[in-house]
mmCIF file of C-alpha atoms in Angstrom:
data_model
loop_
_atom_site.group_PDB
_atom_site.id
_atom_site.type_symbol
_atom_site.label_atom_id
_atom_site.label_comp_id
_atom_site.label_asym_id
_atom_site.label_seq_id
_atom_site.Cartn_x
_atom_site.Cartn_y
_atom_site.Cartn_z
ATOM 1 C CA UNK A 1203 2.474 3.373 24.293
ATOM 2 C CA UNK A 1204 2.577 6.939 23.525
ATOM 3 C CA UNK A 1205 0.630 8.695 21.026
ATOM 4 C CA UNK A 1206 2.258 8.668 17.096
ATOM 5 C CA UNK A 1207 1.593 11.886 15.018
ATOM 6 C CA UNK A 1208 0.767 10.503 11.535
ATOM 7 C CA UNK A 1209 0.312 12.520 8.233
ATOM 8 C CA UNK A 1210 -0.165 11.917 5.045
ATOM 9 C CA UNK A 1211 1.088 13.769 1.997
ATOM 10 C CA UNK A 1212 2.014 13.649 -1.461
ATOM 11 C CA UNK A 1213 5.949 12.750 -1.746
ATOM 12 C CA UNK A 1214 6.101 14.170 -5.049
ATOM 13 C CA UNK A 1215 5.768 17.866 -3.831
ATOM 14 C CA UNK A 1216 8.583 17.547 -1.005
ATOM 15 C CA UNK A 1217 12.423 17.004 -2.503
ATOM 16 C CA UNK A 1218 13.066 15.826 1.289
ATOM 17 C CA UNK A 1219 10.309 13.421 1.332
ATOM 18 C CA UNK A 1220 11.662 11.888 -2.460
ATOM 19 C CA UNK A 1221 15.012 11.716 -0.808
ATOM 20 C CA UNK A 1222 13.639 9.434 2.551
ATOM 21 C CA UNK A 1223 11.723 7.233 -0.313
ATOM 22 C CA UNK A 1224 14.911 6.558 -1.843
ATOM 23 C CA UNK A 1225 16.669 5.898 1.205
ATOM 24 C CA UNK A 1226 14.268 3.371 2.540
ATOM 25 C CA UNK A 1227 13.756 1.793 -0.683
ATOM 26 C CA UNK A 1228 16.069 -1.085 -0.256
ATOM 27 C CA UNK A 1229 14.528 -1.896 3.085
ATOM 28 C CA UNK A 1230 11.109 -2.038 1.493
ATOM 29 C CA UNK A 1231 12.777 -4.528 -1.366
ATOM 30 C CA UNK A 1232 14.380 -6.260 1.482
ATOM 31 C CA UNK A 1233 10.958 -6.985 3.577
ATOM 32 C CA UNK A 1234 9.242 -8.103 0.027
ATOM 33 C CA UNK A 1235 11.684 -10.724 -0.867
ATOM 34 C CA UNK A 1236 12.001 -13.088 2.005
ATOM 35 C CA UNK A 1237 9.960 -16.430 1.660
ATOM 36 C CA UNK A 1238 8.212 -15.057 -1.475
ATOM 37 C CA UNK A 1239 10.829 -15.751 -4.074
ATOM 38 C CA UNK A 1240 9.594 -12.915 -6.493
ATOM 39 C CA UNK A 1241 11.592 -9.947 -6.045
ATOM 40 C CA UNK A 1242 15.025 -10.158 -7.477
ATOM 41 C CA UNK A 1243 18.228 -8.626 -6.316
ATOM 42 C CA UNK A 1244 18.548 -5.006 -7.547
ATOM 43 C CA UNK A 1245 20.029 -4.544 -10.709
ATOM 44 C CA UNK A 1246 19.886 -8.436 -11.353
ATOM 45 C CA UNK A 1247 16.815 -7.905 -13.467
ATOM 46 C CA UNK A 1248 14.713 -4.898 -14.908
ATOM 47 C CA UNK A 1249 15.165 -1.707 -14.033
ATOM 48 C CA UNK A 1250 17.899 -0.410 -11.635
ATOM 49 C CA UNK A 1251 16.876 1.265 -8.487
ATOM 50 C CA UNK A 1252 16.946 4.899 -9.575
ATOM 51 C CA UNK A 1253 15.125 4.108 -12.900
ATOM 52 C CA UNK A 1254 11.846 2.646 -10.755
ATOM 53 C CA UNK A 1255 11.699 5.591 -8.205
ATOM 54 C CA UNK A 1256 12.266 7.733 -11.269
ATOM 55 C CA UNK A 1257 9.335 6.200 -12.599
ATOM 56 C CA UNK A 1258 7.032 6.460 -9.889
ATOM 57 C CA UNK A 1259 7.508 9.960 -9.064
ATOM 58 C CA UNK A 1260 7.331 10.792 -13.185
ATOM 59 C CA UNK A 1261 4.031 9.426 -13.725
ATOM 60 C CA UNK A 1262 1.114 11.486 -11.849
ATOM 61 C CA UNK A 1263 -1.061 8.297 -11.749
ATOM 62 C CA UNK A 1264 1.545 5.818 -9.963
ATOM 63 C CA UNK A 1265 1.182 7.094 -6.350
ATOM 64 C CA UNK A 1266 -2.551 6.755 -6.054
ATOM 65 C CA UNK A 1267 -4.280 5.818 -9.299
ATOM 66 C CA UNK A 1268 -8.090 6.296 -9.885
ATOM 67 C CA UNK A 1269 -9.769 4.075 -12.505
ATOM 68 C CA UNK A 1270 -12.179 5.038 -14.650
ATOM 69 C CA UNK A 1271 -15.336 2.883 -15.136
ATOM 70 C CA UNK A 1272 -19.181 3.141 -14.708
ATOM 71 C CA UNK A 1273 -20.055 -0.169 -13.101
ATOM 72 C CA UNK A 1274 -21.438 0.339 -9.334
ATOM 73 C CA UNK A 1275 -18.636 -2.209 -8.631
ATOM 74 C CA UNK A 1276 -15.926 -0.503 -10.770
ATOM 75 C CA UNK A 1277 -12.508 -0.154 -8.511
ATOM 76 C CA UNK A 1278 -11.617 3.284 -7.831
ATOM 77 C CA UNK A 1279 -8.464 2.849 -6.082
ATOM 78 C CA UNK A 1280 -5.778 0.191 -5.489
ATOM 79 C CA UNK A 1281 -3.048 0.519 -3.039
ATOM 80 C CA UNK A 1282 0.115 -0.257 -4.605
ATOM 81 C CA UNK A 1283 3.176 -0.049 -2.320
ATOM 82 C CA UNK A 1284 2.783 0.692 1.279
ATOM 83 C CA UNK A 1285 5.934 0.785 3.659
ATOM 84 C CA UNK A 1286 6.622 1.308 7.426
ATOM 85 C CA UNK A 1287 10.292 0.713 8.343
ATOM 86 C CA UNK A 1288 10.624 -2.167 10.776
ATOM 87 C CA UNK A 1289 11.813 0.190 13.724
ATOM 88 C CA UNK A 1290 8.079 2.117 13.584
ATOM 89 C CA UNK A 1291 6.036 -0.941 13.245
ATOM 90 C CA UNK A 1292 3.567 -2.094 15.874
ATOM 91 C CA UNK A 1293 3.352 1.745 16.998
ATOM 92 C CA UNK A 1294 0.178 2.210 15.310
ATOM 93 C CA UNK A 1295 1.850 4.291 12.465
ATOM 94 C CA UNK A 1296 0.650 2.003 9.426
ATOM 95 C CA UNK A 1297 -2.889 1.469 10.738
ATOM 96 C CA UNK A 1298 -3.540 5.523 11.053
ATOM 97 C CA UNK A 1299 -1.761 6.146 7.626
ATOM 98 C CA UNK A 1300 -4.201 3.540 6.038
ATOM 99 C CA UNK A 1301 -7.025 5.154 7.788
ATOM 100 C CA UNK A 1302 -6.084 8.595 6.485
ATOM 101 C CA UNK A 1303 -5.464 7.483 3.012
ATOM 102 C CA UNK A 1304 -9.115 5.650 2.917
ATOM 103 C CA UNK A 1305 -10.779 8.458 4.168
ATOM 104 C CA UNK A 1306 -9.269 10.944 2.174
ATOM 105 C CA UNK A 1307 -9.674 9.122 -1.186
ATOM 106 C CA UNK A 1308 -13.298 7.612 -0.245
ATOM 107 C CA UNK A 1309 -14.448 5.283 -2.643
ATOM 108 C CA UNK A 1310 -14.141 1.317 -3.966
ATOM 109 C CA UNK A 1311 -10.684 0.198 -3.355
ATOM 110 C CA UNK A 1312 -8.684 -2.929 -3.978
ATOM 111 C CA UNK A 1313 -5.675 -3.656 -1.746
ATOM 112 C CA UNK A 1314 -3.453 -6.682 -2.614
ATOM 113 C CA UNK A 1315 -0.638 -8.472 -0.834
ATOM 114 C CA UNK A 1316 1.468 -11.463 -2.155
ATOM 115 C CA UNK A 1317 -0.048 -14.959 -0.121
ATOM 116 C CA UNK A 1318 3.292 -15.910 0.404
ATOM 117 C CA UNK A 1319 3.943 -12.495 2.530
ATOM 118 C CA UNK A 1320 2.542 -13.405 5.409
ATOM 119 C CA UNK A 1321 3.370 -10.222 7.587
ATOM 120 C CA UNK A 1322 1.368 -7.889 4.874
ATOM 121 C CA UNK A 1323 -1.779 -10.429 4.739
ATOM 122 C CA UNK A 1324 -2.071 -10.313 8.416
ATOM 123 C CA UNK A 1325 -1.389 -6.397 8.698
ATOM 124 C CA UNK A 1326 -3.911 -5.892 5.717
ATOM 125 C CA UNK A 1327 -6.501 -8.346 7.180
ATOM 126 C CA UNK A 1328 -6.557 -6.540 10.463
ATOM 127 C CA UNK A 1329 -6.651 -3.301 9.262
ATOM 128 C CA UNK A 1330 -9.304 -4.016 6.334
ATOM 129 C CA UNK A 1331 -11.381 -5.800 8.964
ATOM 130 C CA UNK A 1332 -11.107 -2.968 11.612
ATOM 131 C CA UNK A 1333 -11.333 -0.035 9.133
ATOM 132 C CA UNK A 1334 -15.003 -1.460 7.370
ATOM 133 C CA UNK A 1335 -15.932 -3.325 10.607
ATOM 134 C CA UNK A 1336 -15.967 -6.319 8.554
ATOM 135 C CA UNK A 1337 -17.826 -5.013 5.562
ATOM 136 C CA UNK A 1338 -15.240 -5.836 3.091
ATOM 137 C CA UNK A 1339 -14.674 -9.378 0.518
ATOM 138 C CA UNK A 1340 -11.478 -10.794 0.686
ATOM 139 C CA UNK A 1341 -10.466 -13.200 -2.658
ATOM 140 C CA UNK A 1342 -7.172 -15.380 -3.330
ATOM 141 C CA UNK A 1343 -6.139 -14.833 -7.269
ATOM 142 C CA UNK A 1344 -2.775 -16.009 -8.631
ATOM 143 C CA UNK A 1345 -1.042 -16.193 -5.120
ATOM 144 C CA UNK A 1346 -2.790 -12.724 -4.150
ATOM 145 C CA UNK A 1347 -4.722 -12.064 -1.293
ATOM 146 C CA UNK A 1348 -7.130 -9.290 -2.335
ATOM 147 C CA UNK A 1349 -9.211 -7.255 -0.260
ATOM 148 C CA UNK A 1350 -12.160 -4.976 -1.803
ATOM 149 C CA UNK A 1351 -14.387 -2.271 -0.207
ATOM 150 C CA UNK A 1352 -16.128 0.715 0.101
ATOM 151 C CA UNK A 1353 -14.273 3.452 1.690
ATOM 152 C CA UNK A 1354 -17.229 5.897 0.931
ATOM 153 C CA UNK A 1355 -20.006 3.683 2.562
ATOM 154 C CA UNK A 1356 -20.764 4.258 6.481
ATOM 155 C CA UNK A 1357 -19.366 1.597 8.280
ATOM 156 C CA UNK A 1358 -21.714 -0.242 10.959
ATOM 157 C CA UNK A 1359 -21.336 0.665 14.256
#
């Protein structure tokens, strides 16, 4: 397999990145929908696609949100949305992107995925276990799998 170059940047800063996100949004929702029963057809309920994307880009805390708190167990970062196009999967792009994000935003993380989205659960378990070398906690709460760990803490060799 050839090496793949991966970079991570704030999509709000580059209009072409925003357009790309808009172009793959339906693919993203299609990936969430099968078997979960959670995500309705766009336009059926709630926000329209354009409204949702405009909200993401209009809120400076939406793409990566730091949660205030003083407890040593506080969650500083939560992964809300993560998507790799089907044609680009199994190339290491997702894992590399996650490693870049976790290293750039060092701190206590919570990543959650719907229990019924087995592909997402498998991906995140594999990536988090590899990144933390097994030093993370996992719980299932209200139909979600949640991995909690500290990306600032040195990982055991």
